[in-house]
Short mmCIF file of C-alpha atoms and ligand atoms in Angstrom, two decimals:
data_model
loop_
_atom_site.label_atom_id
_atom_site.label_comp_id
_atom_site.label_asym_id
_atom_site.label_seq_id
_atom_site.Cartn_x
_atom_site.Cartn_y
_atom_site.Cartn_z
CA MET Z 16 -42.66 -11.39 77.36
CA LYS Z 17 -43.54 -12.55 81.17
CA THR Z 18 -47.24 -13.33 80.34
CA ARG Z 19 -46.28 -15.19 77.20
CA VAL Z 20 -43.52 -16.90 78.47
CA GLN Z 21 -45.51 -18.80 81.62
CA PRO Z 22 -47.83 -20.67 79.72
CA LEU Z 23 -45.46 -22.55 77.81
CA LEU Z 24 -43.29 -23.51 80.96
CA GLY Z 25 -46.63 -24.32 82.36
CA ALA Z 26 -47.24 -26.67 78.96
CA ALA Z 27 -43.84 -27.83 79.51
CA LEU Z 28 -43.99 -28.93 83.01
CA LEU Z 29 -47.08 -30.95 82.07
CA ILE Z 30 -46.02 -32.81 78.95
CA LEU Z 31 -42.78 -33.38 80.68
CA SER Z 32 -44.46 -34.33 84.03
CA ALA Z 33 -47.20 -36.93 81.54
CA TRP Z 34 -43.79 -38.02 79.84
CA ILE Z 35 -42.20 -39.09 83.58
CA THR Z 36 -45.49 -40.96 84.84
CA GLY Z 37 -45.29 -42.78 81.18
CA CYS Z 38 -41.66 -44.23 82.59
CA ASN Z 39 -43.13 -45.48 85.55
CA LYS Z 40 -45.41 -47.55 83.89
CA PRO Z 41 -44.84 -51.47 83.43
CA ALA Z 42 -42.58 -51.73 80.29
CA ASP Z 43 -45.35 -53.65 78.89
CA THR Z 44 -47.79 -50.52 78.89
CA ALA Z 45 -45.71 -47.36 79.04
CA SER Z 46 -46.07 -45.32 75.18
CA SER Z 47 -43.56 -42.88 75.15
CA THR Z 48 -44.76 -41.26 71.64
CA ASP Z 49 -48.56 -40.49 73.23
CA PRO Z 50 -50.35 -41.57 76.09
CA GLY Z 51 -53.52 -43.22 75.61
CA LYS Z 52 -52.97 -43.78 71.39
CA PHE Z 53 -51.49 -47.82 72.20
CA GLN Z 54 -52.91 -50.50 74.20
CA GLY Z 55 -49.35 -51.61 74.81
CA VAL Z 56 -45.99 -53.12 73.02
CA ILE Z 57 -45.19 -55.34 70.95
CA LYS Z 58 -41.43 -55.77 70.98
CA ILE Z 59 -39.27 -56.39 68.20
CA GLY Z 60 -35.42 -57.18 68.96
CA GLU Z 61 -32.58 -56.63 66.70
CA PHE Z 62 -29.22 -57.50 67.30
CA ALA Z 63 -26.58 -55.56 64.84
CA SER Z 64 -22.66 -54.97 64.64
CA LEU Z 65 -22.93 -51.59 66.73
CA THR Z 66 -19.48 -51.60 67.70
CA GLY Z 67 -16.31 -53.49 66.19
CA LYS Z 68 -15.16 -54.10 62.66
CA GLU Z 69 -18.20 -53.93 60.85
CA ALA Z 70 -19.46 -51.09 63.10
CA ALA Z 71 -21.02 -49.12 60.09
CA PHE Z 72 -22.53 -52.39 58.72
CA GLY Z 73 -24.52 -52.28 61.76
CA ILE Z 74 -25.27 -49.08 62.68
CA SER Z 75 -26.65 -48.44 58.59
CA SER Z 76 -28.84 -51.20 59.30
CA HIS Z 77 -30.22 -50.36 63.09
CA ASN Z 78 -30.86 -46.22 61.81
CA GLY Z 79 -32.89 -47.76 58.49
CA THR Z 80 -34.85 -49.72 60.84
CA GLN Z 81 -35.76 -48.00 63.34
CA LEU Z 82 -36.47 -44.97 60.86
CA ALA Z 83 -38.90 -47.70 59.97
CA ILE Z 84 -40.96 -48.97 63.46
CA ASP Z 85 -41.06 -44.73 64.11
CA GLU Z 86 -42.87 -44.17 60.77
CA LEU Z 87 -45.07 -46.95 61.57
CA ASN Z 88 -45.38 -46.13 64.98
CA ALA Z 89 -46.83 -42.87 64.12
CA ALA Z 90 -49.03 -43.82 61.96
CA GLY Z 91 -50.88 -45.98 64.22
CA GLY Z 92 -48.64 -49.22 65.72
CA VAL Z 93 -50.07 -52.24 64.93
CA LEU Z 94 -52.96 -53.91 66.68
CA GLY Z 95 -53.48 -51.24 68.62
CA LYS Z 96 -50.04 -51.66 69.94
CA GLU Z 97 -46.63 -49.81 70.20
CA LEU Z 98 -43.52 -51.35 68.30
CA LYS Z 99 -40.71 -51.49 70.66
CA LEU Z 100 -37.43 -52.24 69.01
CA LEU Z 101 -35.02 -53.92 71.24
CA THR Z 102 -31.51 -53.26 69.85
CA GLU Z 103 -28.19 -55.61 71.02
CA ASP Z 104 -24.74 -54.94 70.10
CA ASP Z 105 -22.79 -58.21 69.35
CA GLN Z 106 -19.90 -56.06 68.69
CA SER Z 107 -18.53 -57.60 65.43
CA LYS Z 108 -17.32 -60.69 67.19
CA ALA Z 109 -18.00 -64.11 66.85
CA GLY Z 110 -20.03 -65.39 70.06
CA GLU Z 111 -21.78 -62.50 70.86
CA PRO Z 112 -25.41 -63.32 68.44
CA ALA Z 113 -25.54 -66.25 69.50
CA THR Z 114 -25.73 -64.50 74.06
CA VAL Z 115 -27.83 -61.88 72.90
CA VAL Z 116 -30.18 -63.69 70.75
CA ARG Z 117 -30.85 -65.76 73.73
CA LYS Z 118 -31.22 -63.13 76.48
CA LEU Z 119 -34.19 -60.96 73.44
CA ILE Z 120 -36.00 -64.02 73.63
CA THR Z 121 -35.86 -65.51 77.08
CA ARG Z 122 -35.37 -62.50 78.92
CA GLU Z 123 -37.59 -59.83 76.65
CA ASN Z 124 -39.75 -62.14 75.02
CA VAL Z 125 -39.50 -59.92 71.88
CA VAL Z 126 -42.01 -61.56 68.94
CA ALA Z 127 -39.44 -61.64 66.60
CA ILE Z 128 -35.82 -60.28 65.51
CA LEU Z 129 -34.11 -58.61 63.23
CA GLY Z 130 -30.31 -58.83 61.65
CA GLU Z 131 -27.92 -59.26 60.78
CA VAL Z 132 -26.00 -57.94 58.10
CA ALA Z 133 -23.24 -60.30 58.15
CA SER Z 134 -23.84 -63.99 57.37
CA SER Z 135 -21.54 -65.12 59.91
CA ARG Z 136 -23.30 -63.81 62.43
CA SER Z 137 -26.89 -64.28 60.86
CA LEU Z 138 -25.30 -68.19 60.68
CA GLU Z 139 -24.98 -68.14 64.88
CA ALA Z 140 -28.41 -66.62 65.84
CA ALA Z 141 -30.31 -68.92 63.66
CA PRO Z 142 -30.67 -72.19 65.10
CA ILE Z 143 -31.58 -70.04 68.57
CA CYS Z 144 -34.62 -68.43 66.81
CA GLN Z 145 -35.45 -71.81 65.21
CA GLN Z 146 -35.41 -73.69 68.87
CA ASN Z 147 -37.58 -71.29 70.23
CA LYS Z 148 -40.05 -70.61 67.38
CA ILE Z 149 -39.56 -66.68 66.90
CA PRO Z 150 -38.99 -65.94 63.25
CA MET Z 151 -35.90 -63.93 62.69
CA ILE Z 152 -35.13 -62.43 59.57
CA SER Z 153 -32.12 -60.85 58.17
CA PRO Z 154 -31.94 -57.84 56.54
CA SER Z 155 -28.57 -58.12 54.16
CA SER Z 156 -27.01 -61.64 54.92
CA THR Z 157 -26.29 -63.15 50.98
CA ASN Z 158 -24.64 -66.45 52.53
CA PRO Z 159 -27.41 -69.25 51.23
CA ARG Z 160 -26.90 -71.23 54.43
CA VAL Z 161 -28.54 -68.63 56.81
CA THR Z 162 -31.94 -69.99 55.55
CA GLU Z 163 -31.39 -73.15 54.88
CA ILE Z 164 -31.17 -73.32 59.21
CA GLY Z 165 -34.97 -73.69 59.79
CA ASP Z 166 -38.38 -72.34 58.53
CA TYR Z 167 -38.55 -69.32 60.65
CA ILE Z 168 -35.25 -68.21 59.12
CA PHE Z 169 -35.89 -65.61 56.60
CA ARG Z 170 -34.73 -63.25 54.75
CA VAL Z 171 -34.81 -60.15 52.16
CA CYS Z 172 -32.19 -59.97 50.30
CA PHE Z 173 -30.68 -61.49 47.02
CA ILE Z 174 -28.29 -64.35 47.84
CA ASP Z 175 -24.84 -65.38 46.78
CA PRO Z 176 -25.23 -67.30 43.65
CA PHE Z 177 -27.09 -64.74 42.50
CA GLN Z 178 -24.49 -62.24 43.53
CA GLY Z 179 -21.57 -64.43 42.38
CA THR Z 180 -23.37 -64.96 38.51
CA VAL Z 181 -23.53 -60.67 38.64
CA MET Z 182 -19.79 -60.14 39.56
CA ALA Z 183 -18.21 -62.97 36.76
CA ASN Z 184 -20.74 -61.41 34.15
CA PHE Z 185 -19.69 -58.23 34.52
CA ALA Z 186 -15.78 -59.57 34.77
CA LYS Z 187 -16.15 -61.39 31.56
CA ASN Z 188 -18.51 -58.80 30.14
CA SER Z 189 -17.20 -55.53 31.49
CA LEU Z 190 -14.25 -55.80 31.98
CA LYS Z 191 -13.41 -57.98 29.48
CA ALA Z 192 -11.32 -60.52 32.16
CA LYS Z 193 -10.56 -63.46 30.86
CA SER Z 194 -8.56 -64.33 33.73
CA VAL Z 195 -8.57 -63.63 37.52
CA ALA Z 196 -7.27 -64.13 41.04
CA ILE Z 197 -9.34 -64.13 43.96
CA LEU Z 198 -8.22 -63.29 47.60
CA THR Z 199 -11.26 -64.62 50.15
CA ASP Z 200 -11.55 -64.20 53.88
CA VAL Z 201 -11.58 -67.27 55.09
CA LYS Z 202 -13.11 -66.60 58.69
CA ALA Z 203 -16.30 -65.16 56.68
CA ASP Z 204 -19.03 -67.58 55.33
CA TYR Z 205 -20.41 -65.16 53.26
CA SER Z 206 -16.38 -64.36 51.66
CA MET Z 207 -16.15 -68.42 51.45
CA GLY Z 208 -19.49 -68.59 49.17
CA LEU Z 209 -19.22 -65.85 47.24
CA ALA Z 210 -15.50 -66.38 46.14
CA LYS Z 211 -16.88 -70.35 45.52
CA PHE Z 212 -20.06 -69.12 43.84
CA PHE Z 213 -17.95 -66.45 41.09
CA LYS Z 214 -15.67 -68.90 40.51
CA GLU Z 215 -17.85 -71.18 39.16
CA ARG Z 216 -19.42 -69.38 37.03
CA PHE Z 217 -16.39 -67.55 36.00
CA VAL Z 218 -15.17 -71.31 34.75
CA ALA Z 219 -18.21 -72.24 33.36
CA ASP Z 220 -17.91 -69.61 31.30
CA GLY Z 221 -14.44 -70.25 30.18
CA GLY Z 222 -12.27 -68.05 32.20
CA LYS Z 223 -9.27 -68.99 34.30
CA VAL Z 224 -8.87 -68.56 37.82
CA LEU Z 225 -4.95 -67.22 38.12
CA ALA Z 226 -4.61 -67.54 41.68
CA GLU Z 227 -6.64 -67.88 44.69
CA GLN Z 228 -5.28 -66.25 48.18
CA SER Z 229 -6.86 -66.47 51.70
CA TYR Z 230 -6.62 -64.06 54.57
CA SER Z 231 -8.66 -64.29 58.27
CA GLY Z 232 -10.99 -60.91 59.10
CA GLY Z 233 -8.52 -58.10 60.32
CA ASP Z 234 -5.63 -58.99 58.87
CA LYS Z 235 -3.61 -55.78 58.83
CA ASP Z 236 -0.92 -56.87 56.33
CA PHE Z 237 -1.75 -58.20 52.96
CA LYS Z 238 1.30 -57.77 50.67
CA ALA Z 239 2.41 -61.50 50.05
CA GLN Z 240 -0.91 -62.28 49.22
CA LEU Z 241 -0.70 -59.32 46.53
CA THR Z 242 2.45 -60.39 45.31
CA SER Z 243 1.54 -63.69 44.39
CA ILE Z 244 -1.50 -62.34 42.61
CA LYS Z 245 0.62 -59.83 40.65
CA ALA Z 246 3.21 -62.48 40.27
CA SER Z 247 -0.02 -64.58 38.14
CA ASN Z 248 -0.70 -61.61 35.91
CA PRO Z 249 -4.04 -61.37 35.95
CA ASP Z 250 -6.93 -59.49 34.35
CA GLY Z 251 -8.44 -58.28 37.26
CA LEU Z 252 -8.95 -59.33 41.17
CA PHE Z 253 -11.72 -60.37 43.10
CA ILE Z 254 -11.91 -59.38 46.89
CA PRO Z 255 -15.34 -60.63 48.38
CA GLY Z 256 -14.44 -59.18 51.48
CA TYR Z 257 -15.76 -56.86 54.35
CA TYR Z 258 -14.62 -52.88 53.47
CA THR Z 259 -12.17 -52.70 56.72
CA ASP Z 260 -9.83 -55.15 54.97
CA VAL Z 261 -10.85 -54.83 51.43
CA GLY Z 262 -9.79 -51.07 52.38
CA LEU Z 263 -6.00 -51.79 53.20
CA ILE Z 264 -6.31 -54.07 50.99
CA LEU Z 265 -6.88 -51.62 47.68
CA SER Z 266 -4.29 -49.41 49.37
CA GLN Z 267 -1.31 -52.38 49.46
CA ALA Z 268 -1.74 -53.16 46.07
CA LYS Z 269 -1.44 -49.73 44.77
CA GLU Z 270 1.69 -48.97 46.67
CA LEU Z 271 2.20 -52.90 44.51
CA GLY Z 272 1.96 -51.38 41.86
CA ILE Z 273 -1.00 -53.34 40.52
CA GLN Z 274 -2.53 -51.73 37.70
CA PHE Z 275 -5.57 -54.42 36.85
CA PRO Z 276 -9.12 -53.56 37.81
CA MET Z 277 -10.70 -54.95 41.68
CA PHE Z 278 -14.19 -55.87 41.92
CA GLY Z 279 -15.76 -57.01 44.82
CA GLY Z 280 -19.42 -57.55 46.35
CA ASP Z 281 -22.06 -56.03 48.72
CA GLY Z 282 -19.10 -56.08 51.79
CA TRP Z 283 -17.70 -53.46 50.14
CA GLU Z 284 -20.33 -50.68 50.60
CA SER Z 285 -19.34 -48.64 53.51
CA THR Z 286 -17.99 -44.52 52.96
CA LYS Z 287 -15.18 -46.32 54.97
CA LEU Z 288 -13.85 -48.32 52.90
CA ILE Z 289 -13.29 -45.52 50.66
CA GLU Z 290 -11.75 -43.32 54.07
CA ILE Z 291 -9.70 -46.33 54.35
CA SER Z 292 -8.30 -46.76 50.74
CA GLY Z 293 -8.29 -42.88 49.72
CA ALA Z 294 -7.44 -42.76 45.67
CA ALA Z 295 -6.65 -46.52 45.81
CA ALA Z 296 -10.32 -47.43 45.33
CA GLU Z 297 -10.99 -44.69 42.66
CA GLY Z 298 -12.40 -47.09 39.33
CA MET Z 299 -12.76 -49.86 41.23
CA PHE Z 300 -16.51 -52.25 40.91
CA PHE Z 301 -18.84 -53.82 43.30
CA SER Z 302 -22.75 -55.22 43.59
CA THR Z 303 -24.91 -54.49 45.93
CA HIS Z 304 -28.92 -54.33 46.64
CA TYR Z 305 -29.19 -50.28 46.28
CA SER Z 306 -28.64 -47.37 44.74
CA PRO Z 307 -29.74 -43.74 46.42
CA GLU Z 308 -30.12 -43.08 43.09
CA LEU Z 309 -32.79 -45.51 42.32
CA GLU Z 310 -35.75 -43.88 40.72
CA SER Z 311 -38.92 -45.06 42.54
CA ALA Z 312 -41.46 -42.69 44.46
CA VAL Z 313 -40.49 -44.84 48.01
CA ALA Z 314 -36.75 -45.32 47.28
CA LYS Z 315 -36.97 -41.55 46.76
CA THR Z 316 -38.88 -40.60 49.85
CA PHE Z 317 -36.79 -42.75 51.58
CA VAL Z 318 -33.43 -40.87 51.10
CA GLN Z 319 -34.98 -37.71 52.06
CA LYS Z 320 -37.00 -38.93 55.31
CA TYR Z 321 -33.42 -40.73 55.91
CA GLN Z 322 -31.13 -37.98 54.66
CA ALA Z 323 -32.91 -35.82 57.02
CA ARG Z 324 -32.63 -37.31 59.72
CA TYR Z 325 -29.01 -38.97 59.90
CA LYS Z 326 -27.51 -36.12 57.54
CA GLU Z 327 -26.06 -38.93 55.46
CA GLU Z 328 -27.32 -40.95 52.20
CA PRO Z 329 -28.51 -44.22 52.79
CA ASP Z 330 -26.79 -47.71 51.90
CA ALA Z 331 -27.81 -50.64 51.19
CA MET Z 332 -27.47 -51.86 54.70
CA ALA Z 333 -29.94 -49.26 55.78
CA ALA Z 334 -32.32 -49.37 52.59
CA LEU Z 335 -32.79 -53.32 53.63
CA GLY Z 336 -33.04 -52.35 57.30
CA TYR Z 337 -36.37 -50.73 56.92
CA ASP Z 338 -37.44 -52.86 54.23
CA SER Z 339 -37.15 -55.75 57.13
CA ALA Z 340 -38.98 -54.29 59.55
CA PHE Z 341 -42.00 -53.21 57.07
CA ILE Z 342 -42.15 -56.39 55.93
CA LEU Z 343 -42.13 -57.81 59.75
CA VAL Z 344 -44.76 -55.15 60.93
CA GLU Z 345 -47.11 -56.27 57.90
CA ALA Z 346 -46.65 -60.07 58.27
CA ILE Z 347 -48.14 -59.25 62.22
CA ARG Z 348 -50.60 -57.27 61.02
CA LYS Z 349 -51.85 -59.62 58.51
CA ALA Z 350 -51.40 -62.38 61.49
CA GLY Z 351 -53.59 -60.53 63.73
CA SER Z 352 -50.86 -61.90 66.73
CA THR Z 353 -48.30 -61.74 68.31
CA GLU Z 354 -47.37 -65.50 68.23
CA GLY Z 355 -44.17 -67.23 66.11
CA SER Z 356 -45.77 -69.68 64.11
CA LYS Z 357 -48.26 -67.47 62.99
CA ILE Z 358 -45.82 -64.65 61.96
CA ARG Z 359 -44.21 -67.30 60.51
CA ASP Z 360 -47.13 -68.28 57.85
CA VAL Z 361 -47.56 -65.01 57.11
CA LEU Z 362 -44.12 -64.07 56.49
CA ALA Z 363 -43.47 -67.06 53.98
CA SER Z 364 -46.42 -65.89 51.67
CA THR Z 365 -44.82 -62.67 51.22
CA LYS Z 366 -45.73 -61.30 48.17
CA ASP Z 367 -44.84 -58.32 45.55
CA PHE Z 368 -43.95 -56.04 49.11
CA MET Z 369 -43.45 -52.75 47.13
CA GLY Z 370 -40.16 -51.56 49.57
CA VAL Z 371 -37.54 -48.88 48.88
CA THR Z 372 -34.80 -52.55 47.64
CA GLY Z 373 -38.03 -53.46 44.99
CA LYS Z 374 -40.13 -55.65 44.97
CA THR Z 375 -40.44 -58.42 47.97
CA THR Z 376 -41.39 -61.63 46.98
CA ILE Z 377 -40.43 -64.52 49.73
CA ASP Z 378 -39.93 -68.07 47.98
CA ALA Z 379 -40.39 -71.63 49.54
CA GLN Z 380 -36.92 -71.36 50.57
CA ARG Z 381 -37.53 -67.55 52.73
CA ASN Z 382 -35.04 -66.36 50.25
CA VAL Z 383 -35.72 -63.37 47.45
CA SER Z 384 -34.32 -62.91 44.42
CA LYS Z 385 -34.20 -58.76 43.55
CA PRO Z 386 -31.83 -57.16 41.28
CA ALA Z 387 -28.33 -56.43 41.49
CA VAL Z 388 -26.75 -53.01 41.01
CA ILE Z 389 -23.05 -52.36 40.26
CA LEU Z 390 -21.60 -49.12 41.90
CA THR Z 391 -17.89 -47.92 41.41
CA ILE Z 392 -15.81 -45.46 42.17
CA LYS Z 393 -15.73 -41.99 40.80
CA GLN Z 394 -13.92 -38.90 42.82
CA GLY Z 395 -14.36 -40.61 46.69
CA LYS Z 396 -17.82 -41.34 45.84
CA PHE Z 397 -20.15 -44.99 45.08
CA LYS Z 398 -21.58 -43.86 41.47
CA TYR Z 399 -24.14 -45.50 40.44
CA VAL Z 400 -23.71 -47.89 36.80
CA GLU Z 401 -26.06 -50.50 36.59
CA THR Z 402 -29.34 -53.01 37.83
CA ILE Z 403 -28.84 -56.17 36.89
CA ALA Z 404 -32.07 -58.48 36.92
CA PRO Z 405 -32.13 -61.61 38.63
N1 LIG W 521 -24.64 -59.75 52.23
C1 LIG W 521 -22.94 -59.66 53.11
C2 LIG W 521 -23.47 -61.08 54.31
O1 LIG W 521 -23.83 -61.75 53.81
C3 LIG W 521 -23.19 -58.65 54.31
C4 LIG W 521 -23.60 -56.70 53.73
C5 LIG W 521 -25.00 -56.66 53.45
C6 LIG W 521 -22.78 -56.20 53.07
C7 LIG W 521 -25.49 -55.81 52.46
C8 LIG W 521 -22.87 -55.07 52.82
C9 LIG W 521 -24.48 -54.89 52.43
O2 LIG W 521 -22.27 -61.11 55.14
#
């Protein structure tokens, strides 16, 4: 036993000392994976809601992004260098994205920024990236204004005029709703935009909006709004909110005896919604970007790798985070440079990138047109219903 253990111990010490030496190198040349394999590092910034109200979004998105970066490093990095993801927590709070993104750009000299999930927080950071000519890719912010900030701002998901249309058609055709009520979060650009696009299409197709009520993200009591919505007696209620609020809304709607179906957009997608609302979420619907039940080969391998590492199924944020990192690194590779303007130009010409969320082609407005999937909640789990092409 003894003779076998000692060489092993010796090897472990060697690795440890190599690792410590690696850590002592200046940040720009340190390599944690395999010393000698890389010539320097390329720093990529990420801002995400790792804590706070929408922590589930930020954590999923970050997990997907980190998985991609680690896979890319294992495959040799890019331009001979190791990729280093520097992640800042914006705590799901307004004001924080600007602070942390400024820090990533000016103090850390990142070459590009990945983030955020929530549109309001992407809208806050985008002008800073634009001013500094640092390309920013939002994996999953769907409000159209995000990419209108400037030519350095990209996204890899569909936008809300499409998502609103998808849900208006779904209400009319699948739920057979002739009338609806809408409950909007006035604090979220995402919610305000999605409500507007949904309404425009639903009304244009002859539907009626019987009640429009609002709340502020973080509210706890929605009974007053729900009571007046109930009294208007619609065929359905559209709630373009985020999961923490929507979870409470669904529970309180059940307590008030509301029977009509309730449905929403990608902001619903967290298992936390089911934890918060329990049985009240059964049979409800929402649109999103991706389902782990999708069949493509890339999607399947991704699900396996993600599950092996994080012990849970990936959701849309995880999948889009993963794709956003691959798209960025592919652009750096093609640009042969880490200069912002060069990365920007290559990103703008991204065409038919095959990712886990499908094919990504970035258009002239730096947006992407992709199918939406509709999920329902059945026995406490998200279930795939259908895919709707743009
Ligand atoms: N699309 C939402 C927004 O723009 C965020 C989101 C993305 C939520 C993906 C869930 C899944 O704010």
